[in-house]
Amino acid sequence: MASANVPLNNIDERFLQCHICLNRLKDPKIFPCLHHFCRNCLDKVLKKVLSEPTEGDEEKSFECPVCREKHQIPVNGVDGLKTDFNTNNIIEFIELYDSVKYEPLRVCIHCNQKHKATGYCFKCNDFLCEKCHEHHLNNPVLKDHRSHVFSLNEAEAKNLTVEKLASLKEAPRCSKHPTKLSELCCSTCRNLPICVPCTYGAHKGHDLQEVSVLAESERGKLTTKVEELKKNKEKVYETQEMLNSANEILSRAADTKTKMLQEENDEEEKKIEMEQLSNREIITKEKKNVQEMLEEKVNKRKLELDEEVKIAQDKYERGCREDQRHADVLLAILRERDEAENVELQEKRESLSAQFKELLTSLQDEQQKHAARITEMIVHCNDTVRKFENVTKMASSVLAAKDDWTDIQCIPDIYAAIDPLMKEGRKDITPELKTLTIVKVKSLLSSIQRRVHISEKVESVVNIDVGGDWGVTDIAGSETGSVVATGTRKDRKKSFISVNDMNGVQLRKDEFPSDRVIWRFCVVLRDFGIVTACYPSEIGVYGMKNCRYNKTDVGQIVTKDHNNWYIFCLAVDPSNHNIFVGCDHKKVIYVFDSDVYYVNTLTLPCSRTHGPSDIAVHGSYLLVCEETSKGAYAAVMEGSVCEQLYEFRRPNVNGRACSHALRVCIDGSSHIYMLWAQPGKVIAQYTPDGGQLLTTRSVDNAAECITTVITDKREKLIVATKGTGKLYIYGLSFDIIL
């Protein structure tokens, strides 16, 4: 707060303010948090706290009104708290200066005459006139007063420093022998000032220190601590900015999720309205057909009865009545069907509305919970900042004064207050903030139960134009409705990434040279980004708009045994965009964030014996196609070790169960699709919980990979072959289940 050569008049008056009465401190008492208060103000507050009832043997505590840190109240109340000697010395000088400024004529302590005071003796604790001032300085009898005499001209010139004031003050009196000055300090009794006779009495055998030596030692320790504190203080300010930024990110994330839910709700409403309109058109058309059929029969009977009108009159009328009754029955059936379908559609609409409200409430609850935690962290951080500033000011003031007696009393308390602040400053809140800025609310579409149907036959077959020397090793459906394909050249000297439309037309293609590349995988990330992995340990993010490719070799990041493993599969968690990487012959999954920074490692279930051939993230589950055992299973991702939840049922081909699970993907309704092999290759569709095998489709024996893509609001299932580069496109349709 003040250095040794800074005038005392430049000290901020707020530093000398009591935070209870808001006036200048009087007989200041100090707490371990280094905040000080008037003795009388504190006495009233502590007496009130002590008078309040408590439960059992609960100890009384006082919460500092500045930093809200709780302190145990001493048994003897305010008398058990330390006096703030350093602040008291500063206040004593300021009051001395004010008294001279506003009352220049004072009674001299020596001549008892009222003259203009020109000096002040801190040993006599009173004013001196000009004549007595000179006498005080020159009289040999008063030579021990000379170093304690202060010229008031220095005060008027406002050039008295903290260090100068400390040199004027005499040593404190011994508490046991008030007539004697203290000459030593008892460290055993919390640095208590004592005189020489006390060393033979109550303090015999105690740890006695020379005050100047002890003070210099304490100042050295404090100086080192203050330097460390300044470094941590910068981190606390950065934490403040991170918390405020996190609060803004949380708010934006919640707004984005709310908008997404609203758009999904509007889209489902439109689908229901279109379905209702379609049903009405069908009923109207069938009504028209019935009416036309009736008219046709009537006209036919009229033609037949033209020749036999009289004979067939009765027969004609009976026939017409019968036809009318039949038509009435058909119309009644159509009316009932129309009403039933309208009721079902209304129930779907009401169910959709209820689910939308439930998800919106869940979103708002999670946002409020995260915002409350961030607010709590901001309040705690602000309190810590105030503590940092208060400790820094107090330490600077004490170091500037260089008053040995004050230092040995104050520095141990300052030193004790710094340690918890150092610990607070070293805290890393980044992981918790990253969690708090993510609003985890499931999609409205995932909460709607659907029956998804794969088209019986392939809707279309297209060829990816990648060139005759190239082979496809993986595909992914992008958010623009296009298909991203990755692969390698036959000589394994290059790999490629290409973007194609649903007709197989190549929109762009980028090639990457390599010494030896076996395959390249890909999966959709976000914001038109594609995560791609290349043998042996390269991971990169490819921008579909700018065609930029930023790559990282993760081999050196995750393991020292880099030469004995390579990337074998890839997946992305759509909830937080983390990247999951599976390795050949390793029972671990490495997890990176969207910027390809290492996050953690997941260990696959101990009951499994081999690594993955393909993986997919399905909510809190990890879907794994096992490499060597050929099966597939789902595992719960909790902590660092995955626990197996269930194993997928193998599909049958010509009465034989398939043995190899090659690839896995998930559609927008959370249904699971797997590519199985031997004998032959088939696509197996499973329920979202994986518990039921719904249907299978036989596919080309050259099929290598699968994915789903949404085009024109309709979702497709795509199967790609490796050598020929063909895309087999199946349609996906759904019914909503109430």
CSV table of N, CA and C in Angstrom, one decimal, residues 36 55 76 130 244 363 374 377 414 504 562 570 661 686 693 713 719:
chain,number,residue,atom,x,y,z
A,36,HIS,N,-9.5,-5.2,9.7
A,36,HIS,CA,-9.4,-4.6,11.0
A,36,HIS,C,-10.7,-3.7,11.3
A,55,GLU,N,-26.6,-24.7,19.5
A,55,GLU,CA,-27.0,-26.1,19.7
A,55,GLU,C,-25.8,-26.9,20.3
A,76,ASN,N,-12.2,-14.6,25.8
A,76,ASN,CA,-12.4,-13.3,26.5
A,76,ASN,C,-12.8,-12.2,25.5
A,130,GLU,N,8.6,26.4,20.4
A,130,GLU,CA,9.8,26.6,19.7
A,130,GLU,C,11.0,26.6,20.7
A,244,ASN,N,-16.6,-15.1,-15.7
A,244,ASN,CA,-17.5,-14.2,-16.4
A,244,ASN,C,-17.8,-14.7,-17.8
A,363,LEU,N,-34.1,-28.3,-19.7
A,363,LEU,CA,-33.0,-27.4,-20.2
A,363,LEU,C,-32.9,-26.2,-19.3
A,374,ILE,N,-21.9,-21.2,-11.3
A,374,ILE,CA,-20.9,-20.2,-11.8
A,374,ILE,C,-21.0,-18.9,-10.9
A,377,MET,N,-19.2,-19.5,-7.8
A,377,MET,CA,-17.8,-19.4,-8.0
A,377,MET,C,-17.3,-18.0,-8.2
A,414,ILE,N,0.2,-12.0,9.0
A,414,ILE,CA,0.1,-11.9,7.6
A,414,ILE,C,0.6,-13.1,6.9
A,504,GLY,N,-23.3,-39.3,-56.7
A,504,GLY,CA,-22.0,-39.7,-56.9
A,504,GLY,C,-21.1,-38.7,-57.6
A,562,HIS,N,5.0,-46.0,-29.2
A,562,HIS,CA,4.3,-45.6,-30.4
A,562,HIS,C,4.4,-46.5,-31.5
A,570,LEU,N,-12.7,-44.8,-35.4
A,570,LEU,CA,-12.9,-43.4,-35.0
A,570,LEU,C,-14.3,-43.2,-34.8
A,661,ALA,N,-18.7,-58.8,-36.9
A,661,ALA,CA,-19.3,-57.5,-36.8
A,661,ALA,C,-18.2,-56.5,-37.3
A,686,TYR,N,-31.2,-52.7,-35.2
A,686,TYR,CA,-31.5,-53.0,-33.8
A,686,TYR,C,-32.3,-51.8,-33.3
A,693,LEU,N,-33.3,-57.3,-32.3
A,693,LEU,CA,-32.9,-57.3,-33.7
A,693,LEU,C,-34.2,-57.1,-34.5
A,713,LYS,N,-34.9,-33.5,-46.0
A,713,LYS,CA,-35.7,-33.8,-44.8
A,713,LYS,C,-35.9,-35.3,-44.8
A,719,VAL,N,-24.6,-47.9,-48.0
A,719,VAL,CA,-23.5,-48.9,-47.9
A,719,VAL,C,-22.5,-48.7,-49.0
